[in-house]
CSV table of C-alpha atoms (C1' of nucleotides) and ligand atoms in Angstrom, one decimal:
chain,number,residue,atom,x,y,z
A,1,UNK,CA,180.6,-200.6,13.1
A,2,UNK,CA,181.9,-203.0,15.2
A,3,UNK,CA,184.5,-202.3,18.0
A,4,UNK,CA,188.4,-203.6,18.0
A,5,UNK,CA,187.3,-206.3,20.6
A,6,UNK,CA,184.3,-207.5,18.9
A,7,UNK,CA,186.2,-208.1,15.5
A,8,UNK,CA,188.7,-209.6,17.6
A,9,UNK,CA,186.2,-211.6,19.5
A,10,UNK,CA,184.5,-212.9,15.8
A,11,UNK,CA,187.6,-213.5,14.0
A,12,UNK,CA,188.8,-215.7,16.8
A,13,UNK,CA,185.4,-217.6,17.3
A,14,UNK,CA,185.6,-218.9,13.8
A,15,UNK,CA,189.3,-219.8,14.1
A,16,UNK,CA,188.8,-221.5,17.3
A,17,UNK,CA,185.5,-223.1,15.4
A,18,UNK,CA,187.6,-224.1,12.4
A,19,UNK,CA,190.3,-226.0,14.6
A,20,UNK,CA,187.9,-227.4,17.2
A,21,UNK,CA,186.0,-230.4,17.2
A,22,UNK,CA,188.0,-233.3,17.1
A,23,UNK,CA,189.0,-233.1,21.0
A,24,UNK,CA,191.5,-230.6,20.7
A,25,UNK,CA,192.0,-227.3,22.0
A,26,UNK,CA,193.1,-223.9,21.1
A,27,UNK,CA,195.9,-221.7,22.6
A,28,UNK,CA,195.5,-218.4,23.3
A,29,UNK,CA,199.0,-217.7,22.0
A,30,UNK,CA,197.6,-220.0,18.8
A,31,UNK,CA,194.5,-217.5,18.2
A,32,UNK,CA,196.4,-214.3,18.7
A,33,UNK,CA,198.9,-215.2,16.0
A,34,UNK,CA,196.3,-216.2,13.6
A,35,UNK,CA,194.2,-213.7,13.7
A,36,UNK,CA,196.5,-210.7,14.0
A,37,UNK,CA,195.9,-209.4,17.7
A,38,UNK,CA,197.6,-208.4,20.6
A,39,UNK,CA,197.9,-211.6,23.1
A,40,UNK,CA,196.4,-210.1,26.5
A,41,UNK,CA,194.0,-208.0,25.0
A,42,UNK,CA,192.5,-211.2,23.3
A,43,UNK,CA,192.9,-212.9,26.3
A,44,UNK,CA,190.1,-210.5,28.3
A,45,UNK,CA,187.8,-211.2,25.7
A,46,UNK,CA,188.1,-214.7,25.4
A,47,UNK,CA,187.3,-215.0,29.3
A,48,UNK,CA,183.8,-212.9,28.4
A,49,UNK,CA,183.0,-215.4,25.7
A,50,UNK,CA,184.2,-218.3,28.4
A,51,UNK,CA,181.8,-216.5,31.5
A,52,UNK,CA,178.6,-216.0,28.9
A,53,UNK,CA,179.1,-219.6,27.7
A,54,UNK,CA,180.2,-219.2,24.0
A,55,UNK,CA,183.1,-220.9,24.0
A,56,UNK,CA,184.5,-222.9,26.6
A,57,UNK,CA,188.1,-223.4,28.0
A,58,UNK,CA,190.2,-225.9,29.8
A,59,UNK,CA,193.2,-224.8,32.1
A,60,UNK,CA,197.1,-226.2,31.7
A,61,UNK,CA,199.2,-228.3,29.5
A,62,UNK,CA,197.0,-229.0,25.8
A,63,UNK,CA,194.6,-226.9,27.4
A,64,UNK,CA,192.7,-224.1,25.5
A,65,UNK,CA,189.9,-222.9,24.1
A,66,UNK,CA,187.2,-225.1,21.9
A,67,UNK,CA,183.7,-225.5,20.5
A,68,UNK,CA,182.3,-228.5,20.5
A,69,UNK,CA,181.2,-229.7,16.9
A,70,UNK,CA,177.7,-230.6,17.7
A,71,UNK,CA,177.4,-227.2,20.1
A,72,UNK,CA,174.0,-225.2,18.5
A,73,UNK,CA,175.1,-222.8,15.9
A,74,UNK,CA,176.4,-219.1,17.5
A,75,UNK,CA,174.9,-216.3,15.9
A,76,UNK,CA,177.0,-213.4,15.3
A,77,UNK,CA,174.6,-211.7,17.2
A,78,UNK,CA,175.1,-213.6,20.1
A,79,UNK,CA,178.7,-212.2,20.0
A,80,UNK,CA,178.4,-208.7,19.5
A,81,UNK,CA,175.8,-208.5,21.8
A,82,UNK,CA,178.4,-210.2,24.7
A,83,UNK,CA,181.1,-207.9,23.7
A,84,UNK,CA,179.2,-204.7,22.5
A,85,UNK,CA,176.0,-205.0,23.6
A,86,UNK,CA,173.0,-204.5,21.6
A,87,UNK,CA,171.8,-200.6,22.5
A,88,UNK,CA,174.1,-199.8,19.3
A,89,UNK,CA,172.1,-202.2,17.3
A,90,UNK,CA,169.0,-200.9,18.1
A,91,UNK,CA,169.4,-197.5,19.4
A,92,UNK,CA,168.5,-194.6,17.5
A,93,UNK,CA,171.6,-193.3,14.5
A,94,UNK,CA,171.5,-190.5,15.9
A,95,UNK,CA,171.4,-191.2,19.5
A,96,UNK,CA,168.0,-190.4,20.8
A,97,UNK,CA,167.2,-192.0,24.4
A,98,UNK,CA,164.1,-194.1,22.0
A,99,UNK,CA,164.1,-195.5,18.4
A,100,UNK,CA,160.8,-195.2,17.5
A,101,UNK,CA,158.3,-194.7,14.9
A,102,UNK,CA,156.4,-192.0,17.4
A,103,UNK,CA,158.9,-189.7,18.0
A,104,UNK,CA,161.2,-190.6,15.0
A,105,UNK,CA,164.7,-188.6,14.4
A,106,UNK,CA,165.7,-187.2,10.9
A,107,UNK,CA,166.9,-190.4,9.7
A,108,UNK,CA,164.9,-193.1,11.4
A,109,UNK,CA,163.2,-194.0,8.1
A,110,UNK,CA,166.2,-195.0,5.9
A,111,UNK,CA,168.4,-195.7,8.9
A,112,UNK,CA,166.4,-198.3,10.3
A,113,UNK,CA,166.2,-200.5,6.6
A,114,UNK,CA,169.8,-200.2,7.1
A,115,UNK,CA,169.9,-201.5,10.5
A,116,UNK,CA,167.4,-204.0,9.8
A,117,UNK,CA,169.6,-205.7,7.2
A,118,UNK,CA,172.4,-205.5,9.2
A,119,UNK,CA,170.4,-207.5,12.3
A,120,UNK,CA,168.9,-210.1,9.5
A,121,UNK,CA,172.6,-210.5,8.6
A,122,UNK,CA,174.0,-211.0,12.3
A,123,UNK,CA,170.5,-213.4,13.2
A,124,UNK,CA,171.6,-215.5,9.7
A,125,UNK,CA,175.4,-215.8,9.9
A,126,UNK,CA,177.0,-218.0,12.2
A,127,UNK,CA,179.8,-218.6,13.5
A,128,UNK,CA,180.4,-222.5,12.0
A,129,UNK,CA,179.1,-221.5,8.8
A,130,UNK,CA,181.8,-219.3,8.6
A,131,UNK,CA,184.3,-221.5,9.9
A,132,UNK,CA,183.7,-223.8,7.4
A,133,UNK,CA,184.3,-221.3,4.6
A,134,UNK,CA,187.0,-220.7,6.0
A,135,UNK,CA,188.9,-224.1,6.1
A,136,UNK,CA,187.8,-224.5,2.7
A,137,UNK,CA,189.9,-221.6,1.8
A,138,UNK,CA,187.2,-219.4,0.2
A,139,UNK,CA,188.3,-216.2,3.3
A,140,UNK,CA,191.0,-215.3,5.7
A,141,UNK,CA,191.4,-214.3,8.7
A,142,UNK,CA,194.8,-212.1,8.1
A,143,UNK,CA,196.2,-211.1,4.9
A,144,UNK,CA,199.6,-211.6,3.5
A,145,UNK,CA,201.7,-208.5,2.1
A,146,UNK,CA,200.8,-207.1,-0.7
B,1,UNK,CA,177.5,-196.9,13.6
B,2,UNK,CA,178.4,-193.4,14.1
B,3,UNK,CA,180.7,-191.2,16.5
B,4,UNK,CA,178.9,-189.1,18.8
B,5,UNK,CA,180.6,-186.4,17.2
B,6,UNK,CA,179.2,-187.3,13.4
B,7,UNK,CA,175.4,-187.5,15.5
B,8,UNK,CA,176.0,-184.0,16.9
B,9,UNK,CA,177.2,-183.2,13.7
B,10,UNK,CA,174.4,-184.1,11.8
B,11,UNK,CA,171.7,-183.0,13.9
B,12,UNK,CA,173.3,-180.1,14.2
B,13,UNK,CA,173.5,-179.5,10.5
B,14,UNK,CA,169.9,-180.2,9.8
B,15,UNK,CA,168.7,-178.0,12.7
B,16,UNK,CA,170.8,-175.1,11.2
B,17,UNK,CA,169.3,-176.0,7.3
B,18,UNK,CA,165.7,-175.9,9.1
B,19,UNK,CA,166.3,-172.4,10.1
B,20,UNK,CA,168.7,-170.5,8.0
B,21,UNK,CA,167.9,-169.8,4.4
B,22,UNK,CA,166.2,-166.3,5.2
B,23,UNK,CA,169.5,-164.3,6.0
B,24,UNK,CA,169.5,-165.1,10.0
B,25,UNK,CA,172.7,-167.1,11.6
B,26,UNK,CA,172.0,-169.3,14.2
B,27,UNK,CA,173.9,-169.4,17.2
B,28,UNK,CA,176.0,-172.2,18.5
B,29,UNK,CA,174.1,-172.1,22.5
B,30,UNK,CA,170.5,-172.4,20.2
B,31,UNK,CA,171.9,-174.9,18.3
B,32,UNK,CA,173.9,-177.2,21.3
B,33,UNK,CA,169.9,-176.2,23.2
B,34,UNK,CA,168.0,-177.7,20.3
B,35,UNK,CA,169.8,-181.0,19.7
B,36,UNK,CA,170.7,-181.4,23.4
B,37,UNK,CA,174.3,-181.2,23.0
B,38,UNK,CA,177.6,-180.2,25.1
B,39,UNK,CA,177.8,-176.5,23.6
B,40,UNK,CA,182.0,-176.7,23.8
B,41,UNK,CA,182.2,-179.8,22.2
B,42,UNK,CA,179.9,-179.0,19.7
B,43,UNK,CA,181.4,-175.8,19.2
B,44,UNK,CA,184.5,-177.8,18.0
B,45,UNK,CA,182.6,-180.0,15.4
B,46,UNK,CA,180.8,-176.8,13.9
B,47,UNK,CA,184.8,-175.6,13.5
B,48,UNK,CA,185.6,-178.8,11.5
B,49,UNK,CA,182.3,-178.8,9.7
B,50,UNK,CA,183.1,-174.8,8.7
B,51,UNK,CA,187.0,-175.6,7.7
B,52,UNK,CA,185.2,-178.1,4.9
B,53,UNK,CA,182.9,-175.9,3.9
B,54,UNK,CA,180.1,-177.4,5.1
B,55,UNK,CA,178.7,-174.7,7.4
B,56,UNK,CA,179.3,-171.1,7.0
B,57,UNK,CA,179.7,-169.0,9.6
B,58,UNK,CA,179.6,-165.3,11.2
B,59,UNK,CA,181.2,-163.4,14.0
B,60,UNK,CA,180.1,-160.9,16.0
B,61,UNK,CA,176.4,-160.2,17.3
B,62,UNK,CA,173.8,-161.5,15.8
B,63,UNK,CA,176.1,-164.1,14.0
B,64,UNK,CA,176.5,-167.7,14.3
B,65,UNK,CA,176.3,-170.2,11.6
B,66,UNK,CA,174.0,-170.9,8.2
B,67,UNK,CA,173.9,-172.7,5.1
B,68,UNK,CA,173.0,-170.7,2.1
B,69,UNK,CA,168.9,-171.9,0.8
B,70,UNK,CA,170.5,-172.7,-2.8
B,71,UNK,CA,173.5,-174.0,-1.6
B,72,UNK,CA,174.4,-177.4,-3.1
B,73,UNK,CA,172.4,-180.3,-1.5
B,74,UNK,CA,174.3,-181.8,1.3
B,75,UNK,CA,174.7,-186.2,1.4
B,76,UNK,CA,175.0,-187.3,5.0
B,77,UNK,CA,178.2,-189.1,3.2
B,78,UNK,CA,179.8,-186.1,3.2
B,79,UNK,CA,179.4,-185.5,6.7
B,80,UNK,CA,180.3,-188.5,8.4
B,81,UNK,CA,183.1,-188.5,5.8
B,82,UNK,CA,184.2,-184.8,7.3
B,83,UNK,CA,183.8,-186.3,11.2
B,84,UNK,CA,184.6,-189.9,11.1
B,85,UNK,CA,186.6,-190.0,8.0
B,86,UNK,CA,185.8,-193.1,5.3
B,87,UNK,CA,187.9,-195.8,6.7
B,88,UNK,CA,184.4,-197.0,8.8
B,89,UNK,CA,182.2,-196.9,5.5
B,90,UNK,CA,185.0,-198.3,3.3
B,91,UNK,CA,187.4,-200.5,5.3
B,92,UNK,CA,187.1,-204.4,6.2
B,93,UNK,CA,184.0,-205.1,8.8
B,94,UNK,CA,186.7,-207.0,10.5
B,95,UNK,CA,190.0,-204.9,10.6
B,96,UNK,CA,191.3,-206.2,7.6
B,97,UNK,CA,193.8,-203.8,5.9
B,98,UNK,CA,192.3,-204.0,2.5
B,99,UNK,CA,188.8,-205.0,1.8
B,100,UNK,CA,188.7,-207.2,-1.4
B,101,UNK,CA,187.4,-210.2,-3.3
B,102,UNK,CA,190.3,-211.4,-3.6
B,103,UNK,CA,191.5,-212.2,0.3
B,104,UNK,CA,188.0,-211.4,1.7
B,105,UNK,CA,187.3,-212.1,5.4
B,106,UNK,CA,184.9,-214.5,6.7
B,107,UNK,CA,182.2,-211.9,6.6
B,108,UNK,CA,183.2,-210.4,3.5
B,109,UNK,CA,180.0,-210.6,1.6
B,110,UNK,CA,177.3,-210.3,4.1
B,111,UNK,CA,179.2,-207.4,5.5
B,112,UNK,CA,180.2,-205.7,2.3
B,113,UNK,CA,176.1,-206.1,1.5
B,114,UNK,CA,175.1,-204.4,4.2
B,115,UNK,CA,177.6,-201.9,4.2
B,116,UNK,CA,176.3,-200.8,0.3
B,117,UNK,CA,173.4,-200.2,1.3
B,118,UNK,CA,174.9,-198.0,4.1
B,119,UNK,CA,176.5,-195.7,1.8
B,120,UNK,CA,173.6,-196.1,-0.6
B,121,UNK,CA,171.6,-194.0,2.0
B,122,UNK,CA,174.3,-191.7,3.1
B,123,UNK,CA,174.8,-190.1,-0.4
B,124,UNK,CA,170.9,-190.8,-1.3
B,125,UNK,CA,170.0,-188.9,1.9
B,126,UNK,CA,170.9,-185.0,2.3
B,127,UNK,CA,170.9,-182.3,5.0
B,128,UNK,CA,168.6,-180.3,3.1
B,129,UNK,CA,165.7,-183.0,2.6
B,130,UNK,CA,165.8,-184.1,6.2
B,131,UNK,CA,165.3,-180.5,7.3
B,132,UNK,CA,162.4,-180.4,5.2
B,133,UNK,CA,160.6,-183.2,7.4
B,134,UNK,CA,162.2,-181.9,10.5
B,135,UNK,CA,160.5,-177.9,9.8
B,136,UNK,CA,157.3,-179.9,8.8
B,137,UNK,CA,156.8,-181.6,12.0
B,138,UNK,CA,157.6,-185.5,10.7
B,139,UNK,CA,160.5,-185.9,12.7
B,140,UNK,CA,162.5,-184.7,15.8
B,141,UNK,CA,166.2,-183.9,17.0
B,142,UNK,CA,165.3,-184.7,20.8
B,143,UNK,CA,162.1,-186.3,22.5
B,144,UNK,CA,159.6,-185.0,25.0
B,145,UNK,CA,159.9,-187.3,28.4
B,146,UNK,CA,157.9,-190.5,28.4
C,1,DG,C1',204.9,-234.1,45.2
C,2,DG,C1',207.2,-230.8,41.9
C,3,DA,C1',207.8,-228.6,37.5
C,4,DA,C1',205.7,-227.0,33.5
C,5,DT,C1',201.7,-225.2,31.0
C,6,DA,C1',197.8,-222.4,30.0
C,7,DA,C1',193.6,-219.8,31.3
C,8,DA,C1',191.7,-216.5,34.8
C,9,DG,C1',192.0,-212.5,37.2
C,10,DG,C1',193.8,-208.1,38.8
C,11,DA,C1',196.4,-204.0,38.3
C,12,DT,C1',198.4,-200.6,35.4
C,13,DA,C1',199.5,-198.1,31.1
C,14,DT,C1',198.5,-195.9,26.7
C,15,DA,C1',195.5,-194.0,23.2
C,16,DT,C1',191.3,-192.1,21.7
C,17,DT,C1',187.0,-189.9,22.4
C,18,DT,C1',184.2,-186.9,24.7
C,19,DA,C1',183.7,-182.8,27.5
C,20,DT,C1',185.0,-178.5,29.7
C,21,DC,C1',187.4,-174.2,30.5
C,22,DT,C1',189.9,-170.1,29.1
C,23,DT,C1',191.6,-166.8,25.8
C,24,DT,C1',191.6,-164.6,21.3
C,25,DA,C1',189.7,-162.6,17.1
C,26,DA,C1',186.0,-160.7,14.5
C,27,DT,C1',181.9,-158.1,14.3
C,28,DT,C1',178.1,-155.1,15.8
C,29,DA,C1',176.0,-151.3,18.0
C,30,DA,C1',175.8,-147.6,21.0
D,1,DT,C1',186.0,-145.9,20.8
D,2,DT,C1',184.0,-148.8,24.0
D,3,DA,C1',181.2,-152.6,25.4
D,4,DA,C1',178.9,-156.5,24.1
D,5,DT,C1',178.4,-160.6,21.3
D,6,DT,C1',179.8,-164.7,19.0
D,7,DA,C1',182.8,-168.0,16.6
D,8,DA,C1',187.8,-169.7,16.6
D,9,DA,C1',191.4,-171.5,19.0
D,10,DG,C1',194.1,-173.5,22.6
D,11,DA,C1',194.6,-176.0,26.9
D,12,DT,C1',193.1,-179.2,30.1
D,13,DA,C1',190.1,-182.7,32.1
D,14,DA,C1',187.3,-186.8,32.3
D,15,DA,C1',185.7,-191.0,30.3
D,16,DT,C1',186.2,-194.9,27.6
D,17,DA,C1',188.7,-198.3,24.7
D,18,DT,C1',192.7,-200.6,23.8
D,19,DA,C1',196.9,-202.8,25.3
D,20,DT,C1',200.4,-204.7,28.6
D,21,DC,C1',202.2,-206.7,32.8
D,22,DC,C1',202.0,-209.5,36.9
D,23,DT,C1',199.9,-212.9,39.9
D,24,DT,C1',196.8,-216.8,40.8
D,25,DT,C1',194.4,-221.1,39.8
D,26,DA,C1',193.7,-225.4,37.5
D,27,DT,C1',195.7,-229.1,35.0
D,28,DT,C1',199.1,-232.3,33.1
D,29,DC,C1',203.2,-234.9,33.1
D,30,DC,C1',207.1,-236.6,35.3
E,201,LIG,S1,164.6,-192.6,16.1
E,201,LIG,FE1,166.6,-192.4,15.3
E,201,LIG,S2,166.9,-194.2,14.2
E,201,LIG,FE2,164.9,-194.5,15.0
E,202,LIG,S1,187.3,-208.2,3.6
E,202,LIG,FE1,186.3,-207.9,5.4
E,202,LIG,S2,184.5,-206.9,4.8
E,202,LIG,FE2,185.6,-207.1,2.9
DNA sequence: GGAATAAAGGATATATTTATCTTTAATTAA
DNA sequence: TTAATTAAAGATAAATATATCCTTTATTCC
């Protein structure tokens, strides 16, 4: 559904929103360990959320990355678009050059209701919202052994 | 959403149940020409696809592959289960080892929503019905230029 | 200013997916 | 039986995604 990078890229935007806020900032060493991902390969997407502006990041000593707590609300559509781009969002299922109602593939019909709900879903949640469900304990970002 | 593969793979399939049904095979070139795919690698998805019974298939002249007309219906589930495997359809939204309730992820429940209704059309949706609207002229498997 | 810290950037490596090419096996028809 | 046809199988190549390593730049603290 989503790619590696973009689950890392959301799992670490609500971390990063969960910590953030009261000045401080998040290491990249601090992210990787909490959300379960290798260290460099986080680190490339982090500089694509920095360079489209979704999170931003201050060099050396207590640097980091943060959101700022009155910063509009991110979309999870806004971040799987930066990372993955949006032609698998609204491309055809089944991979014709055109989704559309005119020329319409075997399963444009029931595909589309699917994607639909899954676009609704990305437009509604956001990233603080689901920060804050998750300092409240209610989800996790890693889980512990069985 | 899905491989190319499982796209090849299902085009492929309801191009072949669109045609065969009256004793004649058709062959993997007219198939890879119809849905405007590479003809090896297709080749190789029409091998999986046989090996699980999906497809049958026939050496030789005048061979090539068909699906009996009162075969059992065919859910799409069970063809992106045959390419892409269930891990996709099943597993956590964001990489989670186990999907649950009880250690769910931040997107847990607008993911797991979304996804249901996913698999709701992959096992409500067969091979069989969507060649139906592909021989009757409703849909397509590739578009005319612009 | 110098040392330490942390993100940014560039280069490389590994894994996976997609695609192509070649050979083999089965079947048909002449 | 021979030639032609077609799927099966195996080997290789190209493209992409994922992961790691090394260097540079900005910042802080002493
Ligand atoms: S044409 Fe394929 S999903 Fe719309
Ligand atoms: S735990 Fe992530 S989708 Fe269920």
């Amino acid at each position: 559904m989503f790619s590696k990078a973009c689950k890392y890229a959301i799992k670490a935007l609500i971390y990063i929103a969960s910590r953030s806020g009261d000045g401080s900032n998040i290491s990249l060493r601090d992210i990787a360990a909490q959300i379960d991902s290798p260290e460099h390969f986080t680190a490339k997407i982090m500089q694509i959320l920095s360079k489209q502006g979704i999170v931003s990041s201050i060099k050396g000593p207590n640097g980091g990355f943060y959101i700022e707590r009155n910063a509009p609300a991110i979309p999870l559509f806004e971040v799987v678009r930066a990372i993955d781009g949006v032609h698998h969002l609204t491309g055809c299922g089944l991979g014709l050059k055109n989704c559309s109602e005119d020329q319409p593939c075997p399963i444009h019909r029931e595909f589309s209701e699917v994607r639909n709900r899954l676009l609704q879903m990305l437009h509604q949640s956001t990233i603080q919202q689901l920060a804050g469900e998750l300092t409240s304990g209610q989800t996790v970002l890693k889980q512990m052994a069985l």
